[in-house]
XYZ file of C-alpha atoms in Angstrom:
223
model
C -6.745 4.863 25.004
C -3.612 4.716 22.872
C -3.856 6.127 19.371
C -2.440 4.784 16.109
C -1.987 7.354 13.384
C -2.629 6.094 9.855
C -1.695 8.135 6.803
C -3.085 7.236 3.410
C -1.555 8.783 0.315
C -5.155 9.251 -0.838
C -7.993 10.696 1.218
C -9.213 9.701 4.664
C -11.160 7.936 5.943
C -10.176 4.730 4.159
C -13.388 2.783 4.646
C -12.006 -0.040 2.490
C -8.815 -0.690 4.462
C -9.444 0.658 7.973
C -11.644 -2.339 8.944
C -8.717 -4.689 8.232
C -6.443 -2.691 10.536
C -9.118 -2.341 13.223
C -9.846 -6.064 13.130
C -6.355 -6.818 14.412
C -6.204 -3.875 16.826
C -9.165 -5.450 18.642
C -10.125 -2.168 20.273
C -6.736 -1.653 21.946
C -6.107 1.616 20.116
C -8.047 4.372 18.416
C -7.261 4.658 14.705
C -6.661 8.285 13.694
C -6.801 8.625 9.915
C -5.423 11.419 7.753
C -4.799 11.615 4.020
C -2.195 13.324 1.876
C -4.935 14.400 -0.530
C -7.481 15.502 2.082
C -9.425 18.568 0.958
C -8.227 18.349 -2.654
C -10.469 17.903 -5.671
C -9.695 15.354 -8.355
C -9.163 18.202 -10.826
C -6.632 19.866 -8.508
C -4.766 16.584 -8.016
C -4.619 15.907 -11.744
C -3.366 19.420 -12.439
C -0.793 19.699 -9.660
C 0.302 16.218 -8.572
C 0.154 14.199 -11.788
C 3.346 12.286 -12.629
C 5.742 13.540 -15.237
C 7.911 11.324 -17.408
C 10.343 9.325 -15.277
C 8.526 9.976 -11.998
C 7.919 7.240 -9.412
C 4.179 6.731 -9.841
C 1.673 6.002 -7.076
C -2.084 5.511 -6.967
C -4.694 5.824 -4.255
C -8.363 6.392 -3.543
C -10.456 9.471 -2.876
C -13.433 9.510 -0.510
C -15.653 9.669 -3.612
C -14.371 6.220 -4.585
C -12.449 7.654 -7.551
C -8.843 6.619 -8.054
C -6.004 9.007 -8.855
C -2.365 8.654 -9.856
C 0.309 10.966 -8.554
C 4.024 11.653 -8.489
C 5.944 10.567 -5.402
C 8.226 13.597 -5.484
C 5.225 15.926 -5.639
C 3.358 14.384 -2.709
C 6.327 13.607 -0.444
C 6.517 17.113 1.128
C 2.775 16.944 1.867
C 3.214 13.478 3.362
C 6.021 14.716 5.615
C 3.768 17.554 6.818
C 1.029 15.040 7.686
C 3.555 13.007 9.686
C 4.641 16.155 11.527
C 1.026 17.081 12.334
C 0.233 13.650 13.778
C 3.411 13.701 15.828
C 2.684 17.184 17.153
C -0.782 16.011 18.207
C 0.880 13.517 20.535
C 0.558 10.324 18.483
C 3.543 8.081 19.120
C 3.052 5.435 16.425
C 2.261 6.310 12.822
C 1.493 3.788 10.088
C 2.067 4.787 6.472
C -0.734 3.200 4.475
C 1.292 2.694 1.322
C 3.702 -0.011 0.200
C 5.646 2.392 -2.012
C 9.177 3.498 -1.164
C 9.557 6.993 0.343
C 13.231 7.780 1.016
C 13.974 10.284 3.759
C 10.759 10.503 5.768
C 11.507 11.558 9.343
C 10.006 11.900 12.807
C 11.382 13.538 15.944
C 10.329 10.947 18.525
C 7.348 9.049 17.094
C 7.819 5.654 15.479
C 7.036 5.743 11.747
C 6.005 2.321 10.458
C 6.846 2.091 6.749
C 5.525 -1.014 4.950
C 8.297 -0.968 2.356
C 10.800 -1.626 5.205
C 8.787 -4.551 6.542
C 6.963 -6.340 3.734
C 9.888 -7.301 1.427
C 11.974 -9.070 4.134
C 8.820 -10.693 5.496
C 7.938 -11.941 2.032
C 11.504 -13.168 1.516
C 11.259 -15.207 4.712
C 7.961 -16.687 3.560
C 8.992 -17.359 -0.028
C 12.451 -18.802 0.534
C 13.632 -20.256 -2.776
C 10.168 -20.448 -4.279
C 9.105 -18.289 -7.200
C 7.394 -15.024 -6.263
C 4.596 -13.290 -8.118
C 3.556 -9.729 -7.277
C 0.339 -7.990 -8.278
C 0.516 -4.189 -8.396
C -2.068 -1.494 -9.245
C -0.259 0.249 -12.123
C 1.774 -1.008 -15.071
C 4.494 1.599 -14.286
C 5.033 -0.079 -10.917
C 6.308 -3.258 -12.553
C 9.600 -1.395 -13.000
C 9.326 1.004 -10.035
C 9.050 -1.772 -7.481
C 11.790 -4.129 -8.699
C 14.471 -2.348 -6.596
C 12.351 -2.962 -3.495
C 12.803 -6.714 -3.859
C 16.148 -7.125 -5.637
C 18.391 -6.381 -2.587
C 16.855 -9.466 -0.972
C 17.676 -11.664 -3.937
C 14.077 -11.673 -5.148
C 13.234 -11.289 -8.827
C 9.438 -11.408 -8.866
C 7.187 -11.706 -11.871
C 4.691 -8.849 -11.919
C 1.094 -8.585 -13.017
C -1.335 -5.660 -12.811
C -4.782 -5.249 -11.217
C -5.878 -2.042 -9.516
C -7.815 -2.242 -6.253
C -9.353 1.111 -7.146
C -11.093 0.004 -10.354
C -14.190 -2.082 -9.764
C -13.400 -4.826 -12.269
C -12.951 -8.322 -10.884
C -11.872 -9.611 -14.299
C -8.628 -7.654 -13.867
C -7.823 -9.777 -10.810
C -8.734 -13.000 -12.588
C -6.502 -12.051 -15.510
C -3.581 -11.074 -13.263
C -3.889 -14.329 -11.315
C -4.107 -16.366 -14.511
C -0.948 -14.711 -15.873
C 1.013 -15.748 -12.795
C -0.432 -19.086 -11.755
C 1.748 -21.349 -13.908
C 5.023 -19.485 -13.341
C 5.107 -18.664 -9.599
C 4.515 -20.444 -6.292
C 3.180 -17.617 -4.110
C 1.588 -14.239 -4.864
C 1.810 -10.942 -2.970
C -0.804 -8.206 -3.398
C 1.572 -5.227 -3.175
C -0.674 -2.283 -2.327
C -2.374 -1.325 0.901
C -5.632 -0.874 -1.001
C -6.191 -4.546 -1.783
C -8.983 -6.228 0.157
C -9.695 -9.686 1.501
C -12.168 -10.136 -1.360
C -9.336 -9.551 -3.843
C -7.076 -11.971 -1.985
C -9.718 -14.684 -2.067
C -10.400 -14.145 -5.780
C -6.703 -14.320 -6.709
C -6.226 -17.416 -4.541
C -9.239 -19.144 -6.083
C -8.176 -18.297 -9.642
C -4.518 -19.204 -9.215
C -4.780 -22.056 -6.724
C -1.777 -20.503 -4.941
C -1.087 -18.952 -1.523
C -1.798 -15.211 -1.681
C -0.416 -12.652 0.787
C -2.351 -9.461 1.542
C 0.048 -6.614 2.347
C -2.253 -4.662 4.623
C -3.068 -7.803 6.631
C 0.661 -8.358 7.253
C 1.006 -4.789 8.477
C -2.149 -4.967 10.598
C -0.954 -8.119 12.356
C 2.495 -6.683 13.056
C 1.227 -3.298 14.212
C -1.306 -4.943 16.520
C 1.594 -6.586 18.367
C 3.079 -3.149 19.080
C -0.030 -1.674 20.688
């Protein structure tokens, strides 16, 4: 059976997101999960990978269910090593389970599927001239992620609700902030779930796009 490598910037396995990917794979490929933070304690991560002022900030989930924040520049070398390991094991297609921007990741022959290359143009095609709202996990990402959309002529309004904090009121508040000023909402993190999408849609009364579902559907067509 063909294998699909999936790299989370947190720890594997991602029991929250993997079922969404596997739903669309329909058994055509084995999902091989690895994580950038595998084997690390929360204390180690906070001491060694925590963002400094001006860093591009990311967040993800540990297998304990805890969330962590980290610096992109500090985790990128580890991420590249994980890509290399999957490629060396013979996996030909590798999905990065993160919607953040990682300049300069490379493979020798495997195909690296980077959501930040796919989701913004897909969203642009869906949104057209309508007003776009984007929900992100961290307040710092309201600025970090603007350059991901601006080359496409998109100037989204941002709101914040983390998929890694078990507080549904955060999603209701984020949806309420956006509902009267945008026409469609994107949940811009691979950690958001169908439950979150349904809650934001119900609260806002708007179409809501789940990033990991977009990626799962597209990747399933490649297997």
